[in-house]
PDB file of C-alpha atoms in Angstrom:
ATOM      1  CA  UNK U 457       0.074  -0.084  -0.023  1.00 42.00           C
ATOM      2  CA  UNK U 458       1.396   3.357  -0.831  1.00 40.00           C
ATOM      3  CA  UNK U 459       1.718   6.180   1.721  1.00 44.00           C
ATOM      4  CA  UNK U 460      -0.914   8.956   1.426  1.00 41.00           C
ATOM      5  CA  UNK U 461       1.525  11.580   0.166  1.00 41.00           C
ATOM      6  CA  UNK U 462       3.332   9.319  -2.329  1.00 42.00           C
ATOM      7  CA  UNK U 463       1.515   9.325  -5.840  1.00 47.00           C
ATOM      8  CA  UNK U 464       1.834   6.092  -7.826  1.00 41.00           C
ATOM      9  CA  UNK U 465       2.992   7.054 -11.460  1.00 52.00           C
ATOM     10  CA  UNK U 466       2.351   3.247 -12.533  1.00 62.00           C
ATOM     11  CA  UNK U 467       0.272   2.775 -15.702  1.00 65.00           C
ATOM     12  CA  UNK U 468      -2.175  -0.046 -16.337  1.00 71.00           C
ATOM     13  CA  UNK U 469      -0.601  -2.822 -18.356  1.00 74.00           C
ATOM     14  CA  UNK U 470      -0.227  -1.795 -22.133  1.00 84.00           C
ATOM     15  CA  UNK U 471      -0.846   1.756 -21.413  1.00 88.00           C
ATOM     16  CA  UNK U 472       2.692   2.620 -22.591  1.00 93.00           C
ATOM     17  CA  UNK U 473       2.315   0.594 -25.662  1.00 94.00           C
ATOM     18  CA  UNK U 474      -0.856   2.301 -26.630  1.00 94.00           C
ATOM     19  CA  UNK U 475       0.761   5.805 -26.134  1.00 94.00           C
ATOM     20  CA  UNK U 476       3.552   4.760 -28.106  1.00 96.00           C
ATOM     21  CA  UNK U 477       1.382   3.479 -31.131  1.00 97.00           C
ATOM     22  CA  UNK U 478      -0.573   6.590 -30.945  1.00 96.00           C
ATOM     23  CA  UNK U 479       2.383   8.793 -30.937  1.00 95.00           C
ATOM     24  CA  UNK U 480       3.470   6.765 -33.950  1.00 97.00           C
ATOM     25  CA  UNK U 481       0.237   7.173 -35.883  1.00 94.00           C
ATOM     26  CA  UNK U 482       1.006  10.925 -35.896  1.00 89.00           C
ATOM     27  CA  UNK U 483       4.594  10.428 -37.453  1.00 93.00           C
ATOM     28  CA  UNK U 484       7.582   7.946 -37.212  1.00 95.00           C
ATOM     29  CA  UNK U 485       9.794   8.855 -34.337  1.00 95.00           C
ATOM     30  CA  UNK U 486      12.854   7.730 -32.713  1.00 94.00           C
ATOM     31  CA  UNK U 487      12.765   6.806 -28.817  1.00 93.00           C
ATOM     32  CA  UNK U 488      13.812  10.309 -27.475  1.00 91.00           C
ATOM     33  CA  UNK U 489      11.182  11.940 -29.640  1.00 92.00           C
ATOM     34  CA  UNK U 490       8.472   9.461 -28.468  1.00 95.00           C
ATOM     35  CA  UNK U 491       9.446  10.377 -24.794  1.00 94.00           C
ATOM     36  CA  UNK U 492       9.084  14.063 -25.627  1.00 93.00           C
ATOM     37  CA  UNK U 493       5.596  13.550 -27.190  1.00 94.00           C
ATOM     38  CA  UNK U 494       4.023  11.622 -24.375  1.00 94.00           C
ATOM     39  CA  UNK U 495       5.500  14.216 -22.033  1.00 93.00           C
ATOM     40  CA  UNK U 496       4.200  17.185 -23.822  1.00 94.00           C
ATOM     41  CA  UNK U 497       0.819  15.658 -24.864  1.00 93.00           C
ATOM     42  CA  UNK U 498       0.249  14.845 -20.947  1.00 92.00           C
ATOM     43  CA  UNK U 499       1.369  18.327 -19.742  1.00 93.00           C
ATOM     44  CA  UNK U 500       4.106  16.548 -17.995  1.00 90.00           C
ATOM     45  CA  UNK U 501       1.982  14.413 -15.961  1.00 90.00           C
ATOM     46  CA  UNK U 502       3.393  11.465 -17.525  1.00 90.00           C
ATOM     47  CA  UNK U 503       7.135  10.737 -17.361  1.00 87.00           C
ATOM     48  CA  UNK U 504       8.454   7.864 -19.572  1.00 89.00           C
ATOM     49  CA  UNK U 505      11.885   6.429 -18.540  1.00 89.00           C
ATOM     50  CA  UNK U 506      14.298   4.915 -21.023  1.00 85.00           C
ATOM     51  CA  UNK U 507      13.920   1.654 -18.856  1.00 89.00           C
ATOM     52  CA  UNK U 508      10.351   1.433 -19.533  1.00 91.00           C
ATOM     53  CA  UNK U 509      10.250   2.738 -22.984  1.00 94.00           C
ATOM     54  CA  UNK U 510      12.965   0.546 -24.851  1.00 94.00           C
ATOM     55  CA  UNK U 511      11.513  -2.756 -23.529  1.00 95.00           C
ATOM     56  CA  UNK U 512       7.999  -1.551 -24.646  1.00 95.00           C
ATOM     57  CA  UNK U 513       9.434  -0.934 -28.174  1.00 97.00           C
ATOM     58  CA  UNK U 514      11.128  -4.215 -28.332  1.00 96.00           C
ATOM     59  CA  UNK U 515       7.713  -5.942 -27.411  1.00 96.00           C
ATOM     60  CA  UNK U 516       6.033  -3.925 -30.166  1.00 97.00           C
ATOM     61  CA  UNK U 517       8.800  -4.853 -32.694  1.00 98.00           C
ATOM     62  CA  UNK U 518       8.458  -8.588 -31.839  1.00 97.00           C
ATOM     63  CA  UNK U 519       4.718  -8.530 -32.122  1.00 97.00           C
ATOM     64  CA  UNK U 520       5.149  -6.912 -35.652  1.00 98.00           C
ATOM     65  CA  UNK U 521       3.083  -3.721 -34.499  1.00 98.00           C
ATOM     66  CA  UNK U 522       6.101  -1.507 -35.509  1.00 98.00           C
ATOM     67  CA  UNK U 523       9.035  -1.669 -37.518  1.00 98.00           C
ATOM     68  CA  UNK U 524      12.406   0.221 -36.936  1.00 97.00           C
ATOM     69  CA  UNK U 525      15.281   1.253 -39.434  1.00 96.00           C
ATOM     70  CA  UNK U 526      18.450   3.130 -38.535  1.00 96.00           C
ATOM     71  CA  UNK U 527      19.283   6.573 -40.222  1.00 93.00           C
ATOM     72  CA  UNK U 528      21.301   9.626 -39.345  1.00 92.00           C
ATOM     73  CA  UNK U 529      19.576  12.406 -37.607  1.00 86.00           C
ATOM     74  CA  UNK U 530      19.795  15.739 -39.701  1.00 84.00           C
ATOM     75  CA  UNK U 531      19.920  17.470 -36.241  1.00 83.00           C
ATOM     76  CA  UNK U 532      22.638  15.644 -34.352  1.00 86.00           C
ATOM     77  CA  UNK U 533      24.396  13.732 -37.170  1.00 89.00           C
ATOM     78  CA  UNK U 534      24.215  10.781 -34.916  1.00 91.00           C
ATOM     79  CA  UNK U 535      22.504   7.174 -35.798  1.00 93.00           C
ATOM     80  CA  UNK U 536      18.952   6.897 -34.695  1.00 93.00           C
ATOM     81  CA  UNK U 537      16.673   4.029 -34.779  1.00 95.00           C
ATOM     82  CA  UNK U 538      13.299   5.538 -36.381  1.00 96.00           C
ATOM     83  CA  UNK U 539      10.064   3.536 -35.252  1.00 98.00           C
ATOM     84  CA  UNK U 540       7.091   3.207 -37.573  1.00 97.00           C
ATOM     85  CA  UNK U 541       3.540   1.757 -36.922  1.00 97.00           C
ATOM     86  CA  UNK U 542       2.793  -1.232 -39.088  1.00 97.00           C
ATOM     87  CA  UNK U 543      -0.835  -1.752 -40.465  1.00 97.00           C
ATOM     88  CA  UNK U 544      -1.347  -4.551 -37.853  1.00 98.00           C
ATOM     89  CA  UNK U 545      -0.204  -2.035 -35.295  1.00 97.00           C
ATOM     90  CA  UNK U 546      -2.970   0.551 -36.233  1.00 96.00           C
ATOM     91  CA  UNK U 547      -5.698  -2.293 -36.150  1.00 97.00           C
ATOM     92  CA  UNK U 548      -4.200  -3.307 -32.646  1.00 96.00           C
ATOM     93  CA  UNK U 549      -4.305   0.333 -31.449  1.00 96.00           C
ATOM     94  CA  UNK U 550      -7.892   0.951 -32.438  1.00 95.00           C
ATOM     95  CA  UNK U 551      -8.683  -2.117 -30.641  1.00 95.00           C
ATOM     96  CA  UNK U 552      -6.966  -1.280 -27.550  1.00 93.00           C
ATOM     97  CA  UNK U 553      -8.472   2.310 -27.636  1.00 93.00           C
ATOM     98  CA  UNK U 554     -11.957   0.739 -27.900  1.00 93.00           C
ATOM     99  CA  UNK U 555     -11.411  -1.581 -24.987  1.00 91.00           C
ATOM    100  CA  UNK U 556      -9.913   1.210 -22.885  1.00 89.00           C
ATOM    101  CA  UNK U 557     -12.973   3.349 -23.490  1.00 90.00           C
ATOM    102  CA  UNK U 558     -15.297   0.653 -22.547  1.00 92.00           C
ATOM    103  CA  UNK U 559     -13.244  -0.007 -19.099  1.00 89.00           C
ATOM    104  CA  UNK U 560     -12.989   3.813 -18.500  1.00 87.00           C
ATOM    105  CA  UNK U 561     -16.773   4.076 -19.081  1.00 91.00           C
ATOM    106  CA  UNK U 562     -17.354   1.268 -16.499  1.00 91.00           C
ATOM    107  CA  UNK U 563     -15.112   2.959 -13.956  1.00 87.00           C
ATOM    108  CA  UNK U 564     -16.882   6.102 -14.355  1.00 89.00           C
ATOM    109  CA  UNK U 565     -20.008   4.437 -13.773  1.00 89.00           C
ATOM    110  CA  UNK U 566     -18.897   2.958 -10.575  1.00 90.00           C
ATOM    111  CA  UNK U 567     -17.242   6.247  -9.346  1.00 88.00           C
ATOM    112  CA  UNK U 568     -19.889   8.410 -10.701  1.00 82.00           C
ATOM    113  CA  UNK U 569     -22.586   8.108  -8.237  1.00 68.00           C
ATOM    114  CA  UNK U 570     -20.372   8.093  -5.153  1.00 62.00           C
ATOM    115  CA  UNK U 571     -18.641  11.227  -6.333  1.00 60.00           C
ATOM    116  CA  UNK U 572     -21.896  13.064  -7.144  1.00 55.00           C
ATOM    117  CA  UNK U 573     -23.030  12.197  -3.520  1.00 55.00           C
ATOM    118  CA  UNK U 574     -19.842  13.187  -1.823  1.00 57.00           C
ATOM    119  CA  UNK U 575     -19.970  16.622  -3.542  1.00 55.00           C
ATOM    120  CA  UNK U 576     -23.837  17.427  -2.588  1.00 53.00           C
TER     121      UNK U 576
END
């Protein structure tokens, strides 16, 4: 059990993969750009660590949901691995978003009446 003043930053299983795929739907990116995109889109509420990002990218590669190619970054002149979503990744993302929406709807139904009663 966490202490009252500590906030857990853990995501539900698969959340990071969904956010990576959604980011890649916008445009192919390298790892650092994915981290930046997720942090910016979440107003810095979500902090993605390399120790979580790269294993998630490897799982997506292994599942053929993304592909990766090495290239030279024009801004840094260094080798970077650019990740791109596959068609299977797009289908998977759409299914996961639909499933998440249903789960969130159910959670809101459970929490909704109690929160309305408490604020009255």
